mmCIF file with all atom_site columns, C-alpha atoms in Angstrom:
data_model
loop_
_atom_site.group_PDB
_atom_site.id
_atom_site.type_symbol
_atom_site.label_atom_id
_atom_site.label_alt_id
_atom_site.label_comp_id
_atom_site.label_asym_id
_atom_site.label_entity_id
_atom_site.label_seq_id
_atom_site.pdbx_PDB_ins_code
_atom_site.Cartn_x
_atom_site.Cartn_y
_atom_site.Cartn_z
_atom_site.occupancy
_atom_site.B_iso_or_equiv
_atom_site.pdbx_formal_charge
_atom_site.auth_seq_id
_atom_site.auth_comp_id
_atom_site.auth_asym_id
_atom_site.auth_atom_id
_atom_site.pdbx_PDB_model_num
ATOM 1   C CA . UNK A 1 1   ? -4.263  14.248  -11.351 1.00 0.00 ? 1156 UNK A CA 1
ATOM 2   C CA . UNK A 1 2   ? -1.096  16.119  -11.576 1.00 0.00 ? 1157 UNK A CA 1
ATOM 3   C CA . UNK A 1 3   ? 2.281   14.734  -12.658 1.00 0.00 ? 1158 UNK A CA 1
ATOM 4   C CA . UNK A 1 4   ? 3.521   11.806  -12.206 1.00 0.00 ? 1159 UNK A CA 1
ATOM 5   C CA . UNK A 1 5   ? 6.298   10.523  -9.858  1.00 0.00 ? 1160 UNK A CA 1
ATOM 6   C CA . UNK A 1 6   ? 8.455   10.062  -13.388 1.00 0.00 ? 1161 UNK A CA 1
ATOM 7   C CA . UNK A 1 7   ? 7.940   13.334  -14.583 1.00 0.00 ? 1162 UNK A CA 1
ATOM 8   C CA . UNK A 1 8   ? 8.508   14.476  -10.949 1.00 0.00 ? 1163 UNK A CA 1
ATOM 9   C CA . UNK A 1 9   ? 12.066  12.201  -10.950 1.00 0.00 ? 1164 UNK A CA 1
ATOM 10  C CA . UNK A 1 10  ? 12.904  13.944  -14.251 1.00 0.00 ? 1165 UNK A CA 1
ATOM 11  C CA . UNK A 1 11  ? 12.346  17.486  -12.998 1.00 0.00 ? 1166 UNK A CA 1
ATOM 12  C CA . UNK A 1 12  ? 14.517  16.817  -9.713  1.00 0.00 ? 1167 UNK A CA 1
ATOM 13  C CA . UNK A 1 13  ? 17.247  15.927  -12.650 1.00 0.00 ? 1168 UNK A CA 1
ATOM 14  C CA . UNK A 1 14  ? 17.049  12.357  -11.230 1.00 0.00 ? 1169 UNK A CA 1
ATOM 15  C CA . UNK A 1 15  ? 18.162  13.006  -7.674  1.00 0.00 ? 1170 UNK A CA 1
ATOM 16  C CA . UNK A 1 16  ? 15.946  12.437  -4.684  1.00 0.00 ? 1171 UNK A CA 1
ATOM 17  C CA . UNK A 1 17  ? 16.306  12.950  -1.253  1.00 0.00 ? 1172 UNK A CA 1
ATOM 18  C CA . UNK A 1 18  ? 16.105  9.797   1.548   1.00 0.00 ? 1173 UNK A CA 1
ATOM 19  C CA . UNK A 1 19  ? 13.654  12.143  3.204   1.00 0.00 ? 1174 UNK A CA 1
ATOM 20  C CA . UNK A 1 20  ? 11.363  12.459  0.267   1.00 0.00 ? 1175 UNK A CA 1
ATOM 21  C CA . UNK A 1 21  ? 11.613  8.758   -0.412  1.00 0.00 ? 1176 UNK A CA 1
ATOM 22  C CA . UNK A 1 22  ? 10.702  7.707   3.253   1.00 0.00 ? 1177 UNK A CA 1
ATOM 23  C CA . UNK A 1 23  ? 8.234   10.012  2.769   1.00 0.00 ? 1178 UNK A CA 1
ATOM 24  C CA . UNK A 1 24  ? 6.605   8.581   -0.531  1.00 0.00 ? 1179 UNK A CA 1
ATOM 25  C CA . UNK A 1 25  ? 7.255   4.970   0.732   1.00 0.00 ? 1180 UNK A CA 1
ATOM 26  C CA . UNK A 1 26  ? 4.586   5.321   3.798   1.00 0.00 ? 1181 UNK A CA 1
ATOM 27  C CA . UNK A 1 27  ? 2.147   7.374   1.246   1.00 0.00 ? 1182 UNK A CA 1
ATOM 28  C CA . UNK A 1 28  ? 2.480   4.023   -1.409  1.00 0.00 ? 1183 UNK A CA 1
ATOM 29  C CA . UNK A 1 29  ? 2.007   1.900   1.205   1.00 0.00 ? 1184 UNK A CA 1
ATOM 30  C CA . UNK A 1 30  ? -1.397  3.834   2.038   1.00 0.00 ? 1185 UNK A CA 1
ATOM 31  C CA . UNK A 1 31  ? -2.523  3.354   -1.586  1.00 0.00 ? 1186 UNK A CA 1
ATOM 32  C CA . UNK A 1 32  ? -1.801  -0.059  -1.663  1.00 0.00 ? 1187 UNK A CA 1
ATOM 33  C CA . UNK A 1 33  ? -3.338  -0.923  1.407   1.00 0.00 ? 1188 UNK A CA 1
ATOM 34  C CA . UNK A 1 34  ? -6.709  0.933   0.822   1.00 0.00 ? 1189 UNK A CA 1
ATOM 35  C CA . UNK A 1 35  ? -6.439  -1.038  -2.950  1.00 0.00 ? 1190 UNK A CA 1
ATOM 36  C CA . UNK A 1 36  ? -5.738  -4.025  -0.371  1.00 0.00 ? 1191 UNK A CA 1
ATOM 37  C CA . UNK A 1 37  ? -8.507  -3.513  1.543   1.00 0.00 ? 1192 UNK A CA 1
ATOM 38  C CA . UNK A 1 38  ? -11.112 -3.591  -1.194  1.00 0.00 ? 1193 UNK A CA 1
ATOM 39  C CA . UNK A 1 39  ? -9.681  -6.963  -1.887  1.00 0.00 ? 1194 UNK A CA 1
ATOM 40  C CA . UNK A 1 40  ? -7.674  -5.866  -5.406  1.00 0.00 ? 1195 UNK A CA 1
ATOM 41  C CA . UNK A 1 41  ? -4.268  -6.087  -6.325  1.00 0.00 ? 1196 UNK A CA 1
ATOM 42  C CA . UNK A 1 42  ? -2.792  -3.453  -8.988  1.00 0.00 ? 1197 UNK A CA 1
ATOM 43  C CA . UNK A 1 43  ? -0.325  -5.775  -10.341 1.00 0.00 ? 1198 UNK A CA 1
ATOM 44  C CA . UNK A 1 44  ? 1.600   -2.957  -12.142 1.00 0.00 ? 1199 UNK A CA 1
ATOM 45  C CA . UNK A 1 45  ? 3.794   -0.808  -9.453  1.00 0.00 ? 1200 UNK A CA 1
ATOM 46  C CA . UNK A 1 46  ? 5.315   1.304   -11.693 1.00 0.00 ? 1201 UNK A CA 1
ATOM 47  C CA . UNK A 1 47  ? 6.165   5.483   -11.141 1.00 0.00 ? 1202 UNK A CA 1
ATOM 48  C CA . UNK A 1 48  ? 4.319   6.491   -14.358 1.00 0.00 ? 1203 UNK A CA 1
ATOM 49  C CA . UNK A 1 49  ? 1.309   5.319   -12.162 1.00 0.00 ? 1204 UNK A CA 1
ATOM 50  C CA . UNK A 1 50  ? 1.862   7.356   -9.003  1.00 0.00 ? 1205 UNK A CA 1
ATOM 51  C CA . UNK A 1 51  ? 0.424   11.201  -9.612  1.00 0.00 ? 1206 UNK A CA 1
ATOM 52  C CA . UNK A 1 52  ? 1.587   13.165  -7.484  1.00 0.00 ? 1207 UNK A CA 1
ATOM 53  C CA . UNK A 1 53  ? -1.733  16.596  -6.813  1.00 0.00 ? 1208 UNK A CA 1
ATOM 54  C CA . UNK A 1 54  ? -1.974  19.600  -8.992  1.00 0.00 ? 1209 UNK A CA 1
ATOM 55  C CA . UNK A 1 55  ? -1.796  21.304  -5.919  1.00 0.00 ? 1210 UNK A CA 1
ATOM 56  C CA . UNK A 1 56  ? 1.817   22.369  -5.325  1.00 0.00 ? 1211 UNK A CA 1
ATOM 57  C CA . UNK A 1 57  ? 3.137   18.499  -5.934  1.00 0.00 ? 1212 UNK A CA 1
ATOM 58  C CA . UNK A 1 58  ? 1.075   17.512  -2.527  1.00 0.00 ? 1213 UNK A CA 1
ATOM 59  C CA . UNK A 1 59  ? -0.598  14.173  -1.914  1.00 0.00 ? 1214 UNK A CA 1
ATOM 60  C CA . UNK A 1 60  ? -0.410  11.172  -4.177  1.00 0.00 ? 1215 UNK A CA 1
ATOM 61  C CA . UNK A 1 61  ? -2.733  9.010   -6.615  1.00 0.00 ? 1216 UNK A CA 1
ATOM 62  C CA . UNK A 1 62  ? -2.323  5.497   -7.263  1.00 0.00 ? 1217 UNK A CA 1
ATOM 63  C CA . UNK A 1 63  ? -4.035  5.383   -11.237 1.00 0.00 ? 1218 UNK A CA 1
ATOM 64  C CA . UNK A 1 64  ? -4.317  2.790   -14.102 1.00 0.00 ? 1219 UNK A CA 1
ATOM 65  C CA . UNK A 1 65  ? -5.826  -0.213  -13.214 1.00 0.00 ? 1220 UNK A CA 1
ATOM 66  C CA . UNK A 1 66  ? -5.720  -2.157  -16.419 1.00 0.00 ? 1221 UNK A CA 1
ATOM 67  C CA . UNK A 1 67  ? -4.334  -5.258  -14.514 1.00 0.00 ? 1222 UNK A CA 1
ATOM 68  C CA . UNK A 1 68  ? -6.242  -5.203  -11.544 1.00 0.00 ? 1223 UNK A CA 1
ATOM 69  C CA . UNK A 1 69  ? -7.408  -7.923  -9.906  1.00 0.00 ? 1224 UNK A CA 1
ATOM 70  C CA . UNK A 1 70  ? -9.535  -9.368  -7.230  1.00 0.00 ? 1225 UNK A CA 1
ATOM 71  C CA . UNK A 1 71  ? -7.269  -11.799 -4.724  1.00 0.00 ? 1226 UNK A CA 1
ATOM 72  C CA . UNK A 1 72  ? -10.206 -13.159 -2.646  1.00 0.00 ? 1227 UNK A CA 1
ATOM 73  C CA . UNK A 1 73  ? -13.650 -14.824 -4.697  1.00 0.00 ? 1228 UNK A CA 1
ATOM 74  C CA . UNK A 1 74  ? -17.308 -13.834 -3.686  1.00 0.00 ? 1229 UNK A CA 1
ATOM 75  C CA . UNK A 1 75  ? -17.410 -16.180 -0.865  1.00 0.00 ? 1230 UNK A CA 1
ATOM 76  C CA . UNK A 1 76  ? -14.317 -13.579 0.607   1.00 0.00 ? 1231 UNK A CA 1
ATOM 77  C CA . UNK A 1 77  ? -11.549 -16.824 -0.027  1.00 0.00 ? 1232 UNK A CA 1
ATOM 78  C CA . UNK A 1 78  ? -8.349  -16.031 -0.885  1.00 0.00 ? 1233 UNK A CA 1
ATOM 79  C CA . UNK A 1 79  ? -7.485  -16.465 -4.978  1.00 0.00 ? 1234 UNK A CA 1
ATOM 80  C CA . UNK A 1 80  ? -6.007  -20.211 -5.055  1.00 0.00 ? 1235 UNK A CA 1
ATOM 81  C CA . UNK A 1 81  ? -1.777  -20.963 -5.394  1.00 0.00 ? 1236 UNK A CA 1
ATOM 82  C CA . UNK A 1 82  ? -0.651  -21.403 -8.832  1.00 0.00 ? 1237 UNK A CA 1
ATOM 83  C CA . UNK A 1 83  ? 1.764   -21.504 -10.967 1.00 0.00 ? 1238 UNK A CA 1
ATOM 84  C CA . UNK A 1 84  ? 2.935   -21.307 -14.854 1.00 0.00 ? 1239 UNK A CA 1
ATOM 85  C CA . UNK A 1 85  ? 1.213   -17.825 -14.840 1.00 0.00 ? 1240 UNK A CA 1
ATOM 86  C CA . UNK A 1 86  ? 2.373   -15.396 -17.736 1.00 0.00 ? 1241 UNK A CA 1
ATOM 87  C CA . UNK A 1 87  ? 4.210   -12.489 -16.310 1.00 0.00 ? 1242 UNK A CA 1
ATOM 88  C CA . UNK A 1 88  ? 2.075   -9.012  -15.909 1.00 0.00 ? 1243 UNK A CA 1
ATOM 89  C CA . UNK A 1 89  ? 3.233   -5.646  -14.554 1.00 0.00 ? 1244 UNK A CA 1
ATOM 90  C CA . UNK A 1 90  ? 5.645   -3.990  -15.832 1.00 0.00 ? 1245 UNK A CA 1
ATOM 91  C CA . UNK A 1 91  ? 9.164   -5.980  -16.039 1.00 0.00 ? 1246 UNK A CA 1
ATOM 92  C CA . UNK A 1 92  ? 11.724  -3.809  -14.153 1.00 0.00 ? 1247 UNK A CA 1
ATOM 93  C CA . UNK A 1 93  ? 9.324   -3.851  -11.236 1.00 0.00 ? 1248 UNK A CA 1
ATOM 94  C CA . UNK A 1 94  ? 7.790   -7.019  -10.869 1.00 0.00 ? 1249 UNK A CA 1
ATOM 95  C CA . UNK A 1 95  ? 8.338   -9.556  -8.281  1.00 0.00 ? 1250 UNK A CA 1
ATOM 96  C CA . UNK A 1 96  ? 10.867  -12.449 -8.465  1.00 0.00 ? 1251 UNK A CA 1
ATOM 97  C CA . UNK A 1 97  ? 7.832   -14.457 -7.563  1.00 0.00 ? 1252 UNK A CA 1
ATOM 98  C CA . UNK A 1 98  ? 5.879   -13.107 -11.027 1.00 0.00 ? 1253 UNK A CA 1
ATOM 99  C CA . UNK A 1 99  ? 8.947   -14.160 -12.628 1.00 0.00 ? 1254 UNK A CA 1
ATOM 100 C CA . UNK A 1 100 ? 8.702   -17.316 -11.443 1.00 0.00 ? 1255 UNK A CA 1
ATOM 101 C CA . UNK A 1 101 ? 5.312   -17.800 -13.091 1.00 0.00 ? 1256 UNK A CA 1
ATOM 102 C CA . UNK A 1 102 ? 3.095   -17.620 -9.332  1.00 0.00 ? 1257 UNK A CA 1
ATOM 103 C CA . UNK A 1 103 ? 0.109   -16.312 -9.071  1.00 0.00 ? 1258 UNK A CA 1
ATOM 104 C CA . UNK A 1 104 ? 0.144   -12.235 -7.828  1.00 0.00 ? 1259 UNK A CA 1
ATOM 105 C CA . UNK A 1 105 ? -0.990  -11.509 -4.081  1.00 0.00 ? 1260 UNK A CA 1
ATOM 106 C CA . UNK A 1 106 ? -0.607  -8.904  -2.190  1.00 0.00 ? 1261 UNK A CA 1
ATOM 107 C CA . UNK A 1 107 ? 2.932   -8.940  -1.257  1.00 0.00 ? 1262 UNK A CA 1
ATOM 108 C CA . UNK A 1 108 ? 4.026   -8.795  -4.955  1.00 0.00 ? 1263 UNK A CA 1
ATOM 109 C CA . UNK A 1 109 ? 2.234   -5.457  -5.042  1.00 0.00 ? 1264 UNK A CA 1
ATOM 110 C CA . UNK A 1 110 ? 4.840   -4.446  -2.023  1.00 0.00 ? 1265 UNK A CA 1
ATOM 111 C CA . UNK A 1 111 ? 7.486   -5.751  -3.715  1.00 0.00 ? 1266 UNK A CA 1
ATOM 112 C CA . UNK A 1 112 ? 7.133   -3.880  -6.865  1.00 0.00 ? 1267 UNK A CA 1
ATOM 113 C CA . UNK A 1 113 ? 6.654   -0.930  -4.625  1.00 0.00 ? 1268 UNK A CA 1
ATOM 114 C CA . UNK A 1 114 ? 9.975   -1.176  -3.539  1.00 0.00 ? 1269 UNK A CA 1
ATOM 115 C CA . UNK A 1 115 ? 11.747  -1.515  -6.770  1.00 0.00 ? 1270 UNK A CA 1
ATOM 116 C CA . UNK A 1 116 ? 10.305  1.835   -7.200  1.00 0.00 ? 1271 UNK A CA 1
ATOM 117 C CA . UNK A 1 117 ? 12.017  3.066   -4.481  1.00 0.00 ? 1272 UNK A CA 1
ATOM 118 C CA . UNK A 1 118 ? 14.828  1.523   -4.892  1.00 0.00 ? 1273 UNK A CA 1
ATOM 119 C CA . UNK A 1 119 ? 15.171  3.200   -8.284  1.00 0.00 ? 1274 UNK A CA 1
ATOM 120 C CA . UNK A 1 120 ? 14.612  6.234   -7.319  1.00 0.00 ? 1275 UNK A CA 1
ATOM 121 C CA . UNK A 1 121 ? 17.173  5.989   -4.613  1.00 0.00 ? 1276 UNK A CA 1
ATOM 122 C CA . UNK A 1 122 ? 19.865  4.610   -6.741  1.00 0.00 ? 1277 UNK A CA 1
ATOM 123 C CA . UNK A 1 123 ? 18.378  6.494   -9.910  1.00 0.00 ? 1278 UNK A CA 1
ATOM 124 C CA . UNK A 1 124 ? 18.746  3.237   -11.849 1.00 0.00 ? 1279 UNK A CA 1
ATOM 125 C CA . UNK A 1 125 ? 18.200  -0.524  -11.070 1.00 0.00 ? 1280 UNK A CA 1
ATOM 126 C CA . UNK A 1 126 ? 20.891  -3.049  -12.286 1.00 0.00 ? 1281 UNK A CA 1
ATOM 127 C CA . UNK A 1 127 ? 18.221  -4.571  -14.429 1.00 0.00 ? 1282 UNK A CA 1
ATOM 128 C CA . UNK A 1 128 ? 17.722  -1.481  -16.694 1.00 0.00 ? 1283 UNK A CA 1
ATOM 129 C CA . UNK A 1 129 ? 19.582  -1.318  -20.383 1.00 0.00 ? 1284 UNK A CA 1
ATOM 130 C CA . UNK A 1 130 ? 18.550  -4.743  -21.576 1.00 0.00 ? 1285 UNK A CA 1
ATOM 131 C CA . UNK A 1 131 ? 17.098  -3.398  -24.741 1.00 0.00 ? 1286 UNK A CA 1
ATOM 132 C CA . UNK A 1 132 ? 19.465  -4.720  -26.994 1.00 0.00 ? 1287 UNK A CA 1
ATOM 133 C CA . UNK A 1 133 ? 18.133  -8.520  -26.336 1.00 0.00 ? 1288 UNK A CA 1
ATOM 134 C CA . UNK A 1 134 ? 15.511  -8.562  -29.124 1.00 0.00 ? 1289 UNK A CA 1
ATOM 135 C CA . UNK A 1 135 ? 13.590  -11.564 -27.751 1.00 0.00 ? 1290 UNK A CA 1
ATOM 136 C CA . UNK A 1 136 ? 10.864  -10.296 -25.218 1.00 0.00 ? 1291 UNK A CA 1
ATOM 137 C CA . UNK A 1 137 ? 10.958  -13.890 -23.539 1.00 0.00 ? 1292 UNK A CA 1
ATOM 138 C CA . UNK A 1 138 ? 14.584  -14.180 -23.078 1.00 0.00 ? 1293 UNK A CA 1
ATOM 139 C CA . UNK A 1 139 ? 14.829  -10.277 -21.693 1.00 0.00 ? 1294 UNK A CA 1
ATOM 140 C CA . UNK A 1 140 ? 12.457  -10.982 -19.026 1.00 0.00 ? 1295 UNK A CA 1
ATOM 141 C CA . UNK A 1 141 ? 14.188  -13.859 -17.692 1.00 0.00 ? 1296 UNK A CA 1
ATOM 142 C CA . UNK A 1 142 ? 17.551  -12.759 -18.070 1.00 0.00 ? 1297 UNK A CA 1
ATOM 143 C CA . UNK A 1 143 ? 16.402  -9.504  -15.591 1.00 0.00 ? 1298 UNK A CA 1
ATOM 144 C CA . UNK A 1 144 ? 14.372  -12.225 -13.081 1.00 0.00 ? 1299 UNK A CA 1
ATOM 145 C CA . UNK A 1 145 ? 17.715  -14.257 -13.163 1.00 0.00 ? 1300 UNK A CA 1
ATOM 146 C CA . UNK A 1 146 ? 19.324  -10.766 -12.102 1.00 0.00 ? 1301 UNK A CA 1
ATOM 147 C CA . UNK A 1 147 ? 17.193  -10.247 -9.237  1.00 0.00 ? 1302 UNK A CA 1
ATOM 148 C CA . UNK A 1 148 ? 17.052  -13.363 -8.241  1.00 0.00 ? 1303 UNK A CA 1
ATOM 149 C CA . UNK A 1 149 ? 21.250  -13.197 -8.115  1.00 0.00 ? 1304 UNK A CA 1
ATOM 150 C CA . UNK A 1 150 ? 21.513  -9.905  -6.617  1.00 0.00 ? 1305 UNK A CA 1
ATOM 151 C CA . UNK A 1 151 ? 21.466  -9.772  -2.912  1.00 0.00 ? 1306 UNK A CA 1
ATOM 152 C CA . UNK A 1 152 ? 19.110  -7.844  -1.870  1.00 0.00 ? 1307 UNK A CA 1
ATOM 153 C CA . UNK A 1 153 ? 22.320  -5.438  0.502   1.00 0.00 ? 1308 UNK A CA 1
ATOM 154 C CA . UNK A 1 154 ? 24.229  -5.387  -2.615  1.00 0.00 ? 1309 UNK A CA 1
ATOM 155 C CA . UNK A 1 155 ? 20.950  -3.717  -4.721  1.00 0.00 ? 1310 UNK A CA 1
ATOM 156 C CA . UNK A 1 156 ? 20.927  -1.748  -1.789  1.00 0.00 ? 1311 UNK A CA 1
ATOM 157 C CA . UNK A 1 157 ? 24.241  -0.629  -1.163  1.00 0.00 ? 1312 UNK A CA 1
ATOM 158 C CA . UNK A 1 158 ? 24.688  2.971   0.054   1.00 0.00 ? 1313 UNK A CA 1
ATOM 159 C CA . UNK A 1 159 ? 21.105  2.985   0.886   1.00 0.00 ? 1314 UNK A CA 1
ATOM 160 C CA . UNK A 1 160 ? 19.665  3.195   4.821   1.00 0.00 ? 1315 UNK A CA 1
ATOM 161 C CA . UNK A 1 161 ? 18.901  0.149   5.982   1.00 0.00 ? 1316 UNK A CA 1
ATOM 162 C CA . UNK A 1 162 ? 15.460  0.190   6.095   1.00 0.00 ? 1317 UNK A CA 1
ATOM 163 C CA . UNK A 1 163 ? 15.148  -0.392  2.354   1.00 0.00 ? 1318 UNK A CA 1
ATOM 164 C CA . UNK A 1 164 ? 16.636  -3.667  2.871   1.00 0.00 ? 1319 UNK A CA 1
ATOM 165 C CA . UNK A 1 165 ? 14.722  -4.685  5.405   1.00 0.00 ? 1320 UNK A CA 1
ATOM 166 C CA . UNK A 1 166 ? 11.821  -3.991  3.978   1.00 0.00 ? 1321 UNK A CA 1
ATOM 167 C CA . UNK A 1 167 ? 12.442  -5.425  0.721   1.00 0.00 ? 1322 UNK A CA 1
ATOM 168 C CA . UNK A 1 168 ? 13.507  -8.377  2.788   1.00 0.00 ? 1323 UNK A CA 1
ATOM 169 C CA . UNK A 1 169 ? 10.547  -8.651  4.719   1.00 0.00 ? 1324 UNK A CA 1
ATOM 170 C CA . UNK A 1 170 ? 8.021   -8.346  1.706   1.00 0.00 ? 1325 UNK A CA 1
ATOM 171 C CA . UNK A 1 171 ? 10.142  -11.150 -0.468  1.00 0.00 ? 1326 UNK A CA 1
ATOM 172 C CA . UNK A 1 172 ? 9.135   -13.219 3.090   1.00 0.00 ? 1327 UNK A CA 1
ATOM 173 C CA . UNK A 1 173 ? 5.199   -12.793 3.239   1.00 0.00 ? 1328 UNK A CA 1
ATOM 174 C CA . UNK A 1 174 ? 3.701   -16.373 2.442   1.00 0.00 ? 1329 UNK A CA 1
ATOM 175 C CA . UNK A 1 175 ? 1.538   -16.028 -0.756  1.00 0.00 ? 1330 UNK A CA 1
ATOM 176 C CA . UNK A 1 176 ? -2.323  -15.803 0.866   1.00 0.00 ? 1331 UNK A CA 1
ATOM 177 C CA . UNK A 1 177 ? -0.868  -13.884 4.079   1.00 0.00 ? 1332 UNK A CA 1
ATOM 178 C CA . UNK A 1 178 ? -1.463  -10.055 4.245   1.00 0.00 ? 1333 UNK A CA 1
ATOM 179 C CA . UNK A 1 179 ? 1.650   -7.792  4.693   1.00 0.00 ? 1334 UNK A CA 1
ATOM 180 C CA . UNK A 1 180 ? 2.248   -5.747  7.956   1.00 0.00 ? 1335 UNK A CA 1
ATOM 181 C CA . UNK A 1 181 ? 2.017   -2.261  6.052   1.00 0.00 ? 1336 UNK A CA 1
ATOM 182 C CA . UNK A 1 182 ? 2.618   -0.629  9.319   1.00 0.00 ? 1337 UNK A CA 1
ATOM 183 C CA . UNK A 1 183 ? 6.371   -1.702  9.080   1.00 0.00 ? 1338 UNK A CA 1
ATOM 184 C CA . UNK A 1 184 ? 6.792   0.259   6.428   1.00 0.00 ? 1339 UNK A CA 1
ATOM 185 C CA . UNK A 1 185 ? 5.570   3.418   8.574   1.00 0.00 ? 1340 UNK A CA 1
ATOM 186 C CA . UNK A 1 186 ? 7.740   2.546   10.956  1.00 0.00 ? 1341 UNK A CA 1
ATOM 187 C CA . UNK A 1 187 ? 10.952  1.692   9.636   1.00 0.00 ? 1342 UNK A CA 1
ATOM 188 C CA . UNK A 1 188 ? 10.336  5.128   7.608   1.00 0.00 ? 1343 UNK A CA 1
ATOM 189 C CA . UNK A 1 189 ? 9.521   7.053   10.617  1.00 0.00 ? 1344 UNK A CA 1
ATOM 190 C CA . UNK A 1 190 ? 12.271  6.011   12.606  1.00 0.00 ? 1345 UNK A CA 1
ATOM 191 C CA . UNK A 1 191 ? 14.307  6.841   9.345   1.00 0.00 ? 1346 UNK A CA 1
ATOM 192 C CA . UNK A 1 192 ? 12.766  10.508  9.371   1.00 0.00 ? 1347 UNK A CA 1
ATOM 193 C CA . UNK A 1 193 ? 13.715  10.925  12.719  1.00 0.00 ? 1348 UNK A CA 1
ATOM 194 C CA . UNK A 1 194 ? 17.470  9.529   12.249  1.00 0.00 ? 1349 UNK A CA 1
ATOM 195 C CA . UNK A 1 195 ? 17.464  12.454  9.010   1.00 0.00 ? 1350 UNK A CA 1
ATOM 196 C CA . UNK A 1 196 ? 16.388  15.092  11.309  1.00 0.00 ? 1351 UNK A CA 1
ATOM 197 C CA . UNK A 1 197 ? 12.909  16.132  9.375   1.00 0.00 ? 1352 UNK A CA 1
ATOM 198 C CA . UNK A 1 198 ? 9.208   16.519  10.550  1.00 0.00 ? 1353 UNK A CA 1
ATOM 199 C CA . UNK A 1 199 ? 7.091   13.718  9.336   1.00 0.00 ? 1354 UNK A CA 1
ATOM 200 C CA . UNK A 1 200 ? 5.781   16.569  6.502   1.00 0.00 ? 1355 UNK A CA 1
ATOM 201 C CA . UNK A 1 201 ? 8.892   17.253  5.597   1.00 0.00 ? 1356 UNK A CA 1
ATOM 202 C CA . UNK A 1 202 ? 8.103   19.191  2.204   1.00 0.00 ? 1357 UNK A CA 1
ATOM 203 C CA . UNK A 1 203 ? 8.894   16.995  -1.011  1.00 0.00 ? 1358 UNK A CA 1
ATOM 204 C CA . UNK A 1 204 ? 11.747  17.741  -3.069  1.00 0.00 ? 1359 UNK A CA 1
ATOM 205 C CA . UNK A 1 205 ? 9.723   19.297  -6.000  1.00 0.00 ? 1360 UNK A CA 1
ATOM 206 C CA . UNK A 1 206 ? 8.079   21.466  -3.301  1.00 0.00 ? 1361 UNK A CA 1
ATOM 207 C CA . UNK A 1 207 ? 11.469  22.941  -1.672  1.00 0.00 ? 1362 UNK A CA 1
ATOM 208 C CA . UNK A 1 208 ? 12.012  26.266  -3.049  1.00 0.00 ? 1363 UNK A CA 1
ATOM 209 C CA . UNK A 1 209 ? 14.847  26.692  -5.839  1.00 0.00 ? 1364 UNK A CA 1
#
């Protein structure tokens, strides 16, 4: 594994491009699916868990799977609805539903995948620079309450539309349903095309400086 998409963010002094972050939104999406598809969910969407290869900053890795869990038993049934669940992930990221205490599917996994995006769009999220609330509890509910208050075109103001959209869409998927991944590709391909690159448009670590 090579770097991750932090230490990538860093190096880029903080600034990426919408092409780069179309880009990395269709390769998450992959990741997550495959994950998906094995019947897991990470449960902790978070950049220091993206790697990005050691090979000139190509490809992606989706690593750490300390939280992972299955979402469908051995008889292939879907994890039950529940509630009063302690919150896992990583705070900034998680889902308004993992806030609220639900159970994680698959579409919280998508929704912590944007967050990611988002912040690296916006190169902050309005939930960030809490630290000076000592109580753990009261933090994490004080940045739910500000997710759940934000609407979702003012956290993405400035921001091409497709990030709301999606983020939209994902908050939407019923809790046992599987998300339509291939939105993502093409919402971000269409955005490509509006930006005027190739689909392999190079990443911005990879341009030459």
């Amino acid at each position: 594994l090579g770097p991750s998409l932090e230490d990538m963010f860093q190096k880029c002094g903080r600034k990426v491009t919408v092409p780069t972050v179309a880009r990395l939104a269709m390769k998450m999406t992959d990741l997550l699916e495959e994950l998906h598809k094995h019947t897991l969910n990470h449960r902790d969407n978070k950049p220091h868990n993206f790697s990005v290869g050691l090979r000139n900053g190509e490809g992606l890795k989706l690593f750490d799977f300390g939280l992972v869990k299955k979402y469908r038993n051995t008889k292939f049934q879907h994890i039950k609805y529940r509630e009063h669940k302690n919150l896992s992930g990583t705070v900034r990221y998680t889902s308004i539903n993992i806030h609220d205490g639900i159970e994680p599917s698959r579409r919280d996994d998508m929704e912590g995948m944007m967050y990611v995006l988002i912040y690296f769009l916006r190169g902050s999220l309005p939930w960030q620079g809490m630290r000076d609330v000592d109580d753990r509890d009261k933090r994490h509910q004080m940045i739910g309450d500000l997710k759940r208050r934000i609407p979702v075109d003012a956290l993405c103001c400035g921001l091409p539309a497709e990030f709301a959209a999606i983020l939209r869409y994902v908050r939407s998927v019923k809790f046992d349903n599987k998300p339509d991944y291939q939105y993502v590709h093409r919402l971000m391909t269409a955005l490509l095309e509006r930006e005027g690159c190739a689909p392999n448009v190079p990443m911005d670590w990879q341009q030459p400086r």
